[in-house]
Every structure is written in structure tokens, then in C-alpha cells.
Amino acid sequence: MSGSHDAHAAPDAAGSPIASGWTIHPQQQHSGRSPRRRLPVRRLVIPGIAAVVTLLLYVLSGLITGGNTASALVGHPEVLRPGCTWDSSGNYVQNCKVWSASMNKYVVVQIRASNGSDKGIYLLDGMRAVDTHSAWTSDVQAAKVYDSSTDTTLVMPAGGASSFYTDWNGPAGANTTIKQETFLTQELPDYLSQNFGVSKSGNAIVGLSMSAGPAVTLAEKHPEQFKVVQAMSGYYQLDNPIGALGVLASQTIVSNYTNGIVNMWGTPGSAQWAANDPSRNVDKLKENGQVLIISSGNGFLTTSEMAKLSQQDQISAMALEMLSAVSTVLMQLQLAQSGASVISLPNYGGHTWTTWDRSLTDGRDDLLAALRANPPVTTKAQVVSAGGATNTAGVAAATAAARKAASTTVALPTVLAAQAESSSGASSAEAASSDDPSSGSVDPSAPSSDSNDPSSSLPAGTTTAADPSAIESLSPASESPSFGVPAEGSALTTTTPVR
């Protein structure tokens, strides 16, 4: 039986039929079944007409809804999408060519569809990435680590060598255009949404070595798209002379991009270098309520690693991982100071795929837990109740409270000077005080208080408009200790995810 099904009737997660042209993986086609008896042609006419009508209705509904219904087939890893081919690595990995208008070329993206979830995990390659396939399908079997039980779509773009997965200001080398950030955050999400039903928000991103820092940066810049990030054996302090020299050396050695030091982000030390330095923007992870999973080896090669590597590669694997370990420790210190949600995974070994395979496996459960439990980051502040449920009225309540506080006139306390020597002088001072509303007033019948404490003359629970704590407590990012712990079910505006 042919692998092509012109009008396959199997429904997707939303109950829609599978589109014409999509084929079923050979493993799913009547394996072990006896061949069916060929039916007379006349008995196939009516089912054929029904299939054609179903297909026409399917296409028509797609045109009416902008194409999402007809193409957004959620799940079904056994179904080959149009224009894709099965990868030799198996595990239902498809090789799909995705058009990038910004780079004017097709990019090979290897994808393993979920069983029915709209969540995706983007896995970026390292410095020596090739254009034909991702090392996550050859050096590490990511589709086996994140098997069908994880119910996630794996997205593994090929290529991007020495690109740092960013948008370059100028060409790389002679005339290569690199717009990786645009591709990963705009063009590829559109393709995934239309063909695999992957949501454009609330996903995860994983990077290693060269791509570890960029994975963190992409999450910092696009929190609505990536709420979880895993970084392995990365280099996170780039906006300094040593970091810039490392970028130049790596790009020159691997891809002969001698102009990358300027054409990528402009002159080192510029604002663009700072914006793409993951260590300088760790506060955004805290602000956006994201989770970072970070790890590195210790640089000491295991016996199995040494058996696989030449002597020269052994030295490189040790040196690179030791540098990464230092950078990772510095990053962990910065993260601890920022208060971001961080999971540090212990690891060992050198700068090898053996180490990263172990990191991917060890971080799987933490990544999935964060991906499923944390609310998607759609704004820079999440309003949640003490029980963790989204409180849709929280933003409106906070806004109303802020406006009320801003419009309330609060009398400022009068700090009395030395007592007048004569009663006439005191009377003049009191008259002046009553005539000047900005100077405030003091009720002589009020209980006695210390005149040197301006706040003592205020009613209980009253704050002045100039009190910074009053403004900070209304800020979504406020972490004021005086805010206290909310009662069960009360609304709290916070940027920290409830875990």
C-alpha cells in the first residue's frame, strides 16, 4: 500500500481530518496485517466522492480561517507534513525546509511532533553546526530523551555555525546574511504554528556551548515565547575585552568570520553588545518570571571521552569546559543576586556531546515541570492569587488603587520650629499656618506626639504621596519586604512564577 493518503480520515487533536498530501510513517501503516481484498471499482466511487467533498470542505475552512485550521495539525508524530521527509535517525523526526525571508534561503529544521500538546522545545546547535542536520539528532538522540511520554514538539534547526543565533548588522564573511533571531522568533514560529500546531508562547529553549548564552539572551528578549531556558557549558560574559576576543577567535577559527567582531553587534562595548550579553540582563529573568536551568562540566575527561577523542581534541575539550565552568559559576552568582528562578545541575566531564547528553537527560524532568506548571509569560508581570491561579481582576484592582492613591490629597505634617518667645509671635505663626494650605495643619486637640517625628502626626495607616514605599508597593515588580505575605486567595501582583 502506498504511503500517501489523499484524504486520510484520522482526526487531529481538534477533531479535524488530516490534510491531503500528508503521509503516514511506514511504521504506522498496517504492519503485521494481512493484505486487504481489492474492492470493485464501483464500490469505491461513493467513498471516493465523500473523500473529495471532505477534502474540499477542509480546504475551504482553512481559507476562511486564514489557513490555521487546515494546516495546524496538533500532535500526530506519525504524520509527515507537506514538504518534509523522514530523517534517518528515526524516532519520527522529520526534515523540513523552512523559508527564511530575512536570510533569503531555506533552513533545514528537524522536528518531532508531540502527541497532542502545543508546547515546543527549541534546541540550538553549537559553534560547528552544519546546514544539513542538527547534532541533536546525530550526536545526541534528543527524540529519545524527550520521547513520546513527554508530549512535546522538538524543534532542532540546522546550521547557524558561528552565528551566536543573533541578527547581524552586516554580512558574515564575504556576503552571508545572518538573521537568526528573526528566524527563530518570527519566521519559524509561524511555520510551526501552521504545520505542527505549536504555540507561539510558553515554550522552552535549550542551548549548549556557543548557543548557551544566546539561548538565555533569546529568552530574556522574548519572554512571551520562551518561559523556560536550559543552558549547558556556556559563556555568558561577552561584553568585555576578554569576551569579545573569545568571540573573534572562535568565529575566525571555525568559520573564518574575521569581520564578525564588528559586523555582528558593532564595535565591542556598544549598547548592542550589552543588550546581547546574557549576564548583564539576568534581572529580566526575574522580572519575567522565567526559569533557567544551568550546568557545566568540570573539565576533567572521563575514560569514555578520552577513548573517543584525539590528544589534540582532549586538550581542547578540557580547556573549553574549564573556561565554561568559570563563566557558569560567575553567572550563578549573578543569578543568585538577581533572585531569578534557577536550577543548577551538577555535572562532570569535558566540552563534549557526552556531557551535554547527560545534561539534557538530567534536566528533562525539571524542564518539563517548569514548562507545564508555570503560567505562560505573556506580559512582564503576572498577576496571580496566593493559590497560584491567574487572577484576571488583579491588574484592574491594582490600577484602580494606584489612581486612587495618586488623586488623594494628603496633608503634610508641620515640623514646628522653636517656640516663639511671645504669645503674639505664636499667634502670628498659627495664622500663617492656617492661611497656607501647603504648610499643613496641626490639631491642637490631638494627642501629644514627638514634634521631631514627621510621621507621628499622620492618621494611622496614612502615607504621603511622596513616600517611595507607597509607589513601590503598587509596582508589579515590587519586592518590598513590607508587602507581607498575602492571605489565602488574595490577589498579589508579582513577577515571580508560582512553582
Coordinates of C-alpha atoms in Angstrom, one line a residue:
M1 CA 0.0 0.0 0.0
S2 CA 1.3 3.4 -0.9
G3 CA 2.3 5.7 2.0
S4 CA 0.3 8.6 0.5
H5 CA -3.2 9.2 1.7
D6 CA -5.1 11.7 -0.4
A7 CA -7.8 12.2 2.2
H8 CA -6.8 10.4 5.4
A9 CA -9.7 10.4 7.8
A10 CA -7.9 10.3 11.1
P11 CA -8.8 13.3 13.2
D12 CA -6.2 15.5 14.9
A13 CA -6.5 16.7 18.5
A14 CA -9.1 19.3 17.5
G15 CA -11.1 16.7 15.5
S16 CA -10.1 18.0 12.1
P17 CA -9.2 15.5 9.3
I18 CA -5.6 15.2 8.3
A19 CA -4.9 17.3 5.2
S20 CA -4.3 16.0 1.7
G21 CA -0.7 15.3 0.9
W22 CA 0.3 14.3 4.4
T23 CA 1.6 10.8 4.6
I24 CA 1.8 8.3 7.5
H25 CA 5.1 6.9 8.7
P26 CA 5.7 3.4 7.4
Q27 CA 5.8 2.0 10.9
Q28 CA 2.1 3.0 11.4
Q29 CA 0.8 1.5 8.1
H30 CA -0.9 -1.8 8.6
S31 CA 2.2 -3.5 10.0
G32 CA 1.5 -7.2 10.6
R33 CA -1.9 -7.1 9.0
S34 CA -3.0 -9.3 6.2
P35 CA -3.5 -7.6 2.8
R36 CA -7.0 -6.4 2.1
R37 CA -9.0 -7.8 -0.8
R38 CA -9.2 -5.4 -3.7
L39 CA -12.7 -4.0 -3.9
P40 CA -14.6 -3.5 -7.2
V41 CA -14.2 0.0 -8.7
R42 CA -18.0 0.7 -8.4
R43 CA -17.8 0.1 -4.6
L44 CA -15.1 2.8 -4.3
V45 CA -17.0 5.6 -6.1
I46 CA -19.2 6.7 -3.2
P47 CA -16.3 6.7 -0.6
G48 CA -14.2 8.5 -3.2
I49 CA -16.7 11.2 -3.7
A50 CA -17.1 11.5 0.1
A51 CA -13.4 11.9 0.5
V52 CA -13.2 14.6 -2.2
V53 CA -16.0 16.5 -0.6
T54 CA -14.4 16.2 2.8
L55 CA -11.1 17.5 1.4
L56 CA -12.8 20.4 -0.3
L57 CA -14.6 21.4 2.9
Y58 CA -11.3 21.1 4.7
V59 CA -9.5 23.4 2.3
L60 CA -12.4 25.8 2.3
S61 CA -12.5 26.0 6.1
G62 CA -8.8 26.7 6.1
L63 CA -9.2 29.6 3.6
I64 CA -12.0 31.1 5.7
T65 CA -9.9 30.9 9.0
G66 CA -6.7 32.1 7.4
G67 CA -5.2 28.7 7.0
N68 CA -4.7 27.8 10.6
T69 CA -7.4 25.1 10.8
A70 CA -6.3 23.3 7.6
S71 CA -2.6 23.3 8.5
A72 CA -2.3 23.4 12.3
L73 CA -2.3 19.7 12.9
V74 CA -1.5 19.4 16.6
G75 CA 0.3 16.2 17.5
H76 CA 0.3 13.2 15.2
P77 CA 4.1 12.5 15.1
E78 CA 3.4 9.7 12.7
V79 CA 2.1 12.1 10.1
L80 CA 4.6 13.6 7.6
R81 CA 4.0 17.3 7.0
P82 CA 4.0 18.6 3.4
G83 CA 7.4 19.2 2.0
C84 CA 9.1 17.2 4.8
T85 CA 11.0 13.9 4.7
W86 CA 11.6 11.3 7.4
D87 CA 15.1 11.6 9.0
S88 CA 17.3 8.5 9.1
S89 CA 17.7 8.9 12.8
G90 CA 14.1 7.6 13.3
N91 CA 12.0 8.5 16.3
Y92 CA 9.5 10.2 14.0
V93 CA 11.9 13.1 13.3
Q94 CA 11.1 15.0 10.1
N95 CA 13.4 17.1 8.0
C96 CA 11.5 20.2 7.0
K97 CA 12.7 23.1 4.8
V98 CA 11.5 26.4 6.3
W99 CA 11.8 29.5 4.2
S100 CA 13.5 32.5 5.8
A101 CA 12.7 35.7 4.0
S102 CA 15.2 37.6 6.2
M103 CA 18.1 35.4 5.1
N104 CA 16.7 34.6 1.7
K105 CA 17.1 30.9 1.9
Y106 CA 15.6 27.7 3.2
V107 CA 16.7 26.5 6.6
V108 CA 16.5 22.8 7.4
V109 CA 14.7 22.2 10.7
Q110 CA 14.3 18.8 12.2
I111 CA 11.0 18.4 14.0
R112 CA 9.5 15.6 16.1
A113 CA 5.8 16.4 16.7
S114 CA 4.1 15.9 20.0
N115 CA 1.3 13.5 20.8
G116 CA -1.2 16.3 21.2
S117 CA 0.3 19.2 23.1
D118 CA 1.0 22.6 21.6
K119 CA 4.3 23.0 23.6
G120 CA 7.6 23.2 21.8
I121 CA 11.2 22.8 22.9
Y122 CA 13.8 24.6 20.6
L123 CA 17.2 23.0 20.7
L124 CA 20.1 25.1 19.3
D125 CA 23.3 23.7 17.9
G126 CA 26.9 24.5 18.7
M127 CA 29.7 26.5 17.1
R128 CA 30.4 23.9 14.4
A129 CA 26.7 23.5 13.3
V130 CA 26.2 22.2 9.8
D131 CA 23.4 23.1 7.4
T132 CA 22.2 19.6 6.7
H133 CA 21.1 18.4 10.1
S134 CA 21.2 19.2 13.8
A135 CA 23.7 17.5 16.1
W136 CA 20.7 16.9 18.4
T137 CA 19.7 14.1 16.0
S138 CA 23.2 12.7 15.4
D139 CA 25.5 13.3 18.3
V140 CA 22.6 13.2 20.9
Q141 CA 19.3 11.4 20.3
A142 CA 17.1 14.2 21.8
A143 CA 14.0 12.5 20.5
K144 CA 14.8 9.5 22.7
V145 CA 15.4 11.7 25.8
Y146 CA 12.2 13.6 25.1
D147 CA 10.3 10.6 24.0
S148 CA 6.6 10.3 23.3
S149 CA 5.8 10.3 27.0
T150 CA 6.9 14.0 27.3
D151 CA 4.2 15.1 24.8
T152 CA 6.3 18.0 23.4
T153 CA 7.3 19.0 19.9
L154 CA 11.1 19.1 19.4
V155 CA 12.4 21.8 17.2
M156 CA 16.0 21.4 16.1
P157 CA 17.2 24.0 13.5
A158 CA 20.3 23.0 11.4
G159 CA 23.0 25.5 10.7
G160 CA 23.9 28.7 12.4
A161 CA 27.7 28.0 12.8
S162 CA 29.5 30.9 14.5
S163 CA 26.3 33.0 14.3
F164 CA 25.6 33.3 18.0
Y165 CA 22.0 32.9 16.9
T166 CA 21.5 36.7 16.6
D167 CA 20.8 39.2 13.9
W168 CA 24.0 40.6 12.4
N169 CA 24.3 44.2 11.4
G170 CA 26.4 43.4 8.4
P171 CA 27.4 40.3 6.4
A172 CA 29.3 37.4 7.8
G173 CA 32.4 36.6 5.8
A174 CA 32.0 37.9 2.2
N175 CA 28.2 38.1 1.7
T176 CA 26.4 35.8 4.2
T177 CA 23.3 37.3 5.7
I178 CA 22.7 36.2 9.3
K179 CA 19.3 36.9 10.9
Q180 CA 19.0 34.0 13.2
E181 CA 17.0 35.9 15.9
T182 CA 14.4 37.0 13.3
F183 CA 14.2 33.4 12.0
L184 CA 13.8 31.8 15.5
T185 CA 11.4 34.3 16.9
Q186 CA 9.2 35.3 13.9
E187 CA 9.6 33.1 10.8
L188 CA 10.0 29.7 12.4
P189 CA 7.2 30.1 15.0
D190 CA 4.8 31.0 12.1
Y191 CA 5.8 27.8 10.3
L192 CA 5.5 25.6 13.5
S193 CA 2.1 27.1 14.3
Q194 CA 0.7 26.5 10.8
N195 CA 2.1 23.0 10.3
F196 CA 2.6 21.4 13.8
G197 CA 0.2 23.4 15.9
V198 CA 3.0 24.7 18.2
S199 CA 2.0 27.7 20.3
K200 CA 3.9 30.9 19.8
S201 CA 4.1 31.4 23.5
G202 CA 5.1 29.5 26.6
N203 CA 7.8 27.3 25.1
A204 CA 11.3 26.2 26.1
I205 CA 14.7 26.8 24.5
V206 CA 17.9 24.8 25.0
G207 CA 21.5 25.8 24.1
L208 CA 25.0 24.5 24.6
S209 CA 28.5 25.9 24.2
M210 CA 28.2 28.8 21.7
S211 CA 24.4 28.7 21.8
A212 CA 24.0 28.5 25.6
G213 CA 24.4 32.3 26.1
P214 CA 22.3 33.2 23.1
A215 CA 19.6 30.8 24.3
V216 CA 19.5 32.8 27.6
T217 CA 19.5 36.1 25.6
L218 CA 16.7 35.0 23.4
A219 CA 14.6 34.1 26.5
E220 CA 15.5 37.5 28.1
K221 CA 14.4 39.3 24.9
H222 CA 11.3 37.2 24.1
P223 CA 9.8 36.1 27.4
E224 CA 6.4 35.5 25.8
Q225 CA 7.9 32.9 23.5
F226 CA 10.3 31.2 25.9
K227 CA 9.4 30.8 29.6
V228 CA 12.0 28.1 30.3
V229 CA 15.6 28.0 29.2
Q230 CA 18.3 25.4 29.6
A231 CA 22.0 26.4 29.1
M232 CA 24.9 24.0 29.1
S233 CA 28.6 24.7 29.1
G234 CA 28.1 28.3 28.0
Y235 CA 30.0 31.6 28.0
Y236 CA 27.9 34.3 29.5
Q237 CA 30.1 37.4 30.0
L238 CA 30.6 38.7 26.5
D239 CA 30.6 42.5 26.9
N240 CA 34.2 42.8 28.0
P241 CA 37.6 42.7 26.2
I242 CA 38.2 39.0 27.0
G243 CA 34.7 38.0 25.9
A244 CA 34.9 40.0 22.7
L245 CA 38.3 38.4 22.0
G246 CA 36.8 35.0 22.5
V247 CA 34.0 35.7 20.0
L248 CA 36.6 36.9 17.5
A249 CA 38.8 33.9 18.0
S250 CA 36.0 31.3 17.8
Q251 CA 34.4 32.8 14.7
T252 CA 37.8 33.1 12.9
I253 CA 38.9 29.6 13.7
V254 CA 35.6 27.8 12.9
S255 CA 34.1 29.9 10.1
N256 CA 36.8 32.4 9.0
Y257 CA 34.5 35.2 10.1
T258 CA 37.2 37.8 10.7
N259 CA 34.7 40.6 10.4
G260 CA 32.3 39.2 13.0
I261 CA 33.8 41.2 15.8
V262 CA 32.3 44.3 14.2
N263 CA 29.6 43.2 11.8
M264 CA 27.7 41.2 14.3
W265 CA 26.9 43.8 17.0
G266 CA 29.0 46.7 16.0
T267 CA 32.1 47.9 17.9
P268 CA 32.7 46.0 21.2
G269 CA 31.5 47.9 24.2
S270 CA 28.5 49.4 22.4
A271 CA 24.9 49.3 23.7
Q272 CA 24.2 46.4 21.3
W273 CA 26.9 44.2 22.9
A274 CA 25.5 45.0 26.3
A275 CA 22.0 44.1 25.1
N276 CA 23.2 40.7 23.9
D277 CA 25.3 39.9 27.0
P278 CA 23.2 37.3 28.9
S279 CA 24.9 38.0 32.2
R280 CA 24.1 41.7 32.0
N281 CA 20.4 41.1 31.6
V282 CA 19.7 38.4 34.2
D283 CA 17.3 40.7 36.1
K284 CA 14.9 40.2 33.1
L285 CA 14.6 36.5 34.0
K286 CA 13.4 37.5 37.5
E287 CA 11.2 40.3 36.1
N288 CA 9.5 38.0 33.5
G289 CA 9.1 35.0 35.9
Q290 CA 11.2 32.6 33.8
V291 CA 13.1 29.6 34.9
L292 CA 16.8 28.9 33.9
I293 CA 18.4 25.5 34.1
I294 CA 22.1 25.8 34.0
S295 CA 25.1 23.4 34.1
S296 CA 28.7 22.8 33.1
G297 CA 31.2 20.0 33.3
N298 CA 34.4 20.3 35.4
G299 CA 36.8 19.9 32.5
F300 CA 38.2 16.5 33.6
L301 CA 37.5 14.0 30.9
T302 CA 36.0 10.6 31.6
T303 CA 37.6 7.4 30.4
S304 CA 35.0 7.1 27.7
E305 CA 35.5 10.7 26.5
M306 CA 39.3 10.2 26.3
A307 CA 38.8 7.0 24.2
K308 CA 36.7 8.9 21.6
L309 CA 39.0 11.9 21.3
S310 CA 42.4 12.5 19.8
Q311 CA 45.0 14.0 22.0
Q312 CA 44.5 17.5 20.5
D313 CA 40.8 17.3 20.9
Q314 CA 41.2 16.1 24.5
I315 CA 43.2 19.3 25.3
S316 CA 40.5 21.5 23.6
A317 CA 37.7 19.7 25.4
M318 CA 39.3 20.2 28.8
A319 CA 40.3 23.8 28.2
L320 CA 36.9 24.9 26.8
E321 CA 34.9 23.2 29.6
M322 CA 37.1 24.7 32.3
L323 CA 36.5 28.2 30.8
S324 CA 32.8 27.4 30.7
A325 CA 32.9 26.3 34.3
V326 CA 34.3 29.6 35.4
S327 CA 31.8 31.5 33.4
T328 CA 29.0 29.4 34.7
V329 CA 30.0 30.0 38.4
L330 CA 30.1 33.7 37.7
M331 CA 26.7 33.5 36.1
Q332 CA 25.3 31.6 39.0
L333 CA 26.5 34.3 41.4
Q334 CA 24.8 37.0 39.4
L335 CA 21.6 34.9 39.2
A336 CA 21.6 34.4 42.9
Q337 CA 21.8 38.2 43.4
S338 CA 19.0 38.8 41.0
G339 CA 16.6 36.4 42.7
A340 CA 15.7 34.7 39.4
S341 CA 14.4 31.1 39.4
V342 CA 17.5 29.0 38.7
I343 CA 18.0 25.2 38.8
S344 CA 21.7 24.3 38.8
L345 CA 22.5 20.8 37.7
P346 CA 25.7 19.1 38.9
N347 CA 27.7 17.6 36.1
Y348 CA 31.2 16.5 35.1
G349 CA 33.3 15.8 32.0
G350 CA 34.7 17.9 29.2
H351 CA 33.3 20.0 26.4
T352 CA 31.8 17.1 24.6
W353 CA 28.4 15.7 23.5
T354 CA 28.7 13.1 26.2
T355 CA 28.5 15.8 28.8
W356 CA 25.6 17.5 27.0
D357 CA 23.7 14.3 26.6
R358 CA 23.9 13.8 30.3
S359 CA 22.8 17.4 30.9
L360 CA 19.8 17.1 28.6
T361 CA 18.7 13.9 30.4
D362 CA 19.3 15.2 33.9
G363 CA 17.4 18.4 33.1
R364 CA 14.5 16.8 31.4
D365 CA 12.1 16.5 34.4
D366 CA 12.9 20.0 35.7
L367 CA 12.3 21.5 32.2
L368 CA 9.0 19.7 31.7
A369 CA 7.8 20.6 35.2
A370 CA 8.6 24.3 34.6
L371 CA 7.1 24.1 31.1
R372 CA 3.8 22.6 32.4
A373 CA 3.5 24.2 35.9
N374 CA 4.4 27.8 35.3
P375 CA 1.9 30.2 33.7
P376 CA 3.0 31.3 30.2
V377 CA 4.8 34.7 30.3
T378 CA 2.7 36.9 28.1
T379 CA 3.4 40.2 29.8
K380 CA 6.3 41.3 32.0
A381 CA 4.2 40.9 35.1
Q382 CA 2.0 38.1 36.1
V383 CA -1.0 38.7 38.4
V384 CA -1.7 35.6 40.4
S385 CA -3.6 34.7 43.6
A386 CA -1.9 33.2 46.6
G387 CA -3.2 29.8 45.5
G388 CA -1.4 30.1 42.1
A389 CA -4.5 30.7 39.9
T390 CA -4.5 33.5 37.4
N391 CA -6.4 36.5 38.8
T392 CA -7.8 38.4 35.9
A393 CA -9.2 41.2 38.2
G394 CA -5.8 41.8 39.8
V395 CA -4.5 44.2 37.2
A396 CA -7.7 46.3 37.2
A397 CA -7.7 46.4 41.0
A398 CA -4.0 47.4 41.2
T399 CA -4.6 50.1 38.6
A400 CA -7.6 51.5 40.4
A401 CA -5.7 51.5 43.7
A402 CA -2.8 53.4 42.1
R403 CA -5.2 56.0 40.6
K404 CA -7.0 56.5 43.9
A405 CA -3.7 56.9 45.8
A406 CA -2.5 59.4 43.2
S407 CA -5.6 61.5 43.4
T408 CA -5.9 61.6 47.2
T409 CA -4.8 64.8 48.9
V410 CA -2.8 64.1 52.0
A411 CA -1.9 66.8 54.4
L412 CA 1.8 67.1 55.1
P413 CA 2.9 67.3 58.8
T414 CA 4.2 70.6 60.1
V415 CA 7.6 70.5 61.6
L416 CA 7.4 73.1 64.3
A417 CA 10.4 75.4 64.9
A418 CA 11.4 76.8 68.2
Q419 CA 8.6 78.2 70.3
A420 CA 8.0 81.8 69.8
E421 CA 9.2 83.9 72.8
S422 CA 6.0 85.9 72.9
S423 CA 2.3 84.9 72.6
S424 CA 1.9 87.4 69.8
G425 CA 4.6 85.7 67.8
A426 CA 2.9 82.3 68.3
S427 CA -0.4 83.7 67.2
S428 CA 1.2 85.1 64.0
A429 CA 2.8 81.7 63.3
E430 CA -0.6 79.9 63.7
A431 CA -2.4 82.4 61.5
A432 CA 0.3 82.0 58.8
S433 CA 0.0 78.3 59.1
S434 CA -3.8 78.3 58.6
D435 CA -3.6 80.7 55.7
D436 CA -1.1 78.5 53.8
P437 CA -2.7 75.1 53.0
S438 CA 0.6 73.7 51.6
S439 CA 2.1 74.0 55.0
G440 CA -0.3 71.5 56.6
S441 CA -2.2 72.0 59.9
V442 CA -1.9 70.5 63.4
D443 CA -4.9 69.9 65.5
P444 CA -4.1 71.2 69.0
S445 CA -6.6 68.8 70.5
A446 CA -4.7 65.8 69.0
P447 CA -2.8 63.6 71.4
S448 CA 0.7 64.8 72.1
S449 CA 3.4 63.5 69.8
D450 CA 7.1 64.0 69.2
S451 CA 7.4 67.0 67.0
N452 CA 10.7 65.7 65.6
D453 CA 8.9 62.7 64.0
P454 CA 7.0 64.0 60.9
S455 CA 5.1 60.7 60.6
S456 CA 3.7 60.9 64.1
S457 CA 1.1 63.5 63.2
L458 CA -0.4 61.4 60.4
P459 CA -3.5 59.2 61.0
A460 CA -2.8 55.5 61.4
G461 CA -2.2 53.8 58.1
T462 CA -1.8 57.0 56.1
T463 CA 1.2 57.5 53.8
T464 CA 2.2 60.6 51.9
A465 CA 2.2 60.8 48.1
A466 CA 6.0 61.4 48.3
D467 CA 6.6 58.2 50.3
P468 CA 8.6 55.9 47.9
S469 CA 7.2 52.8 49.6
A470 CA 3.7 53.7 48.6
I471 CA 4.7 53.8 45.0
E472 CA 6.8 50.7 45.1
S473 CA 4.0 48.6 46.7
L474 CA 1.9 49.3 43.7
S475 CA 4.5 48.3 41.2
P476 CA 4.1 44.9 39.6
A477 CA 7.8 44.2 40.2
S478 CA 7.8 45.3 43.8
E479 CA 9.6 43.1 46.2
S480 CA 9.2 45.3 49.3
P481 CA 9.6 43.3 52.5
S482 CA 6.8 45.4 54.0
F483 CA 4.4 44.0 51.4
G484 CA 3.9 40.9 53.6
V485 CA 2.5 37.5 52.8
P486 CA -1.0 37.6 51.2
A487 CA -3.8 35.7 52.8
E488 CA -5.1 32.6 51.1
G489 CA -7.0 33.6 47.9
S490 CA -5.9 37.2 48.0
A491 CA -4.6 38.9 44.9
L492 CA -0.9 39.6 44.6
T493 CA 0.9 41.3 41.7
T494 CA 4.2 39.6 41.2
T495 CA 6.7 38.7 38.6
T496 CA 7.8 35.5 40.2
P497 CA 6.1 32.4 39.0
V498 CA 4.2 30.2 41.4
R499 CA 6.0 26.9 41.4

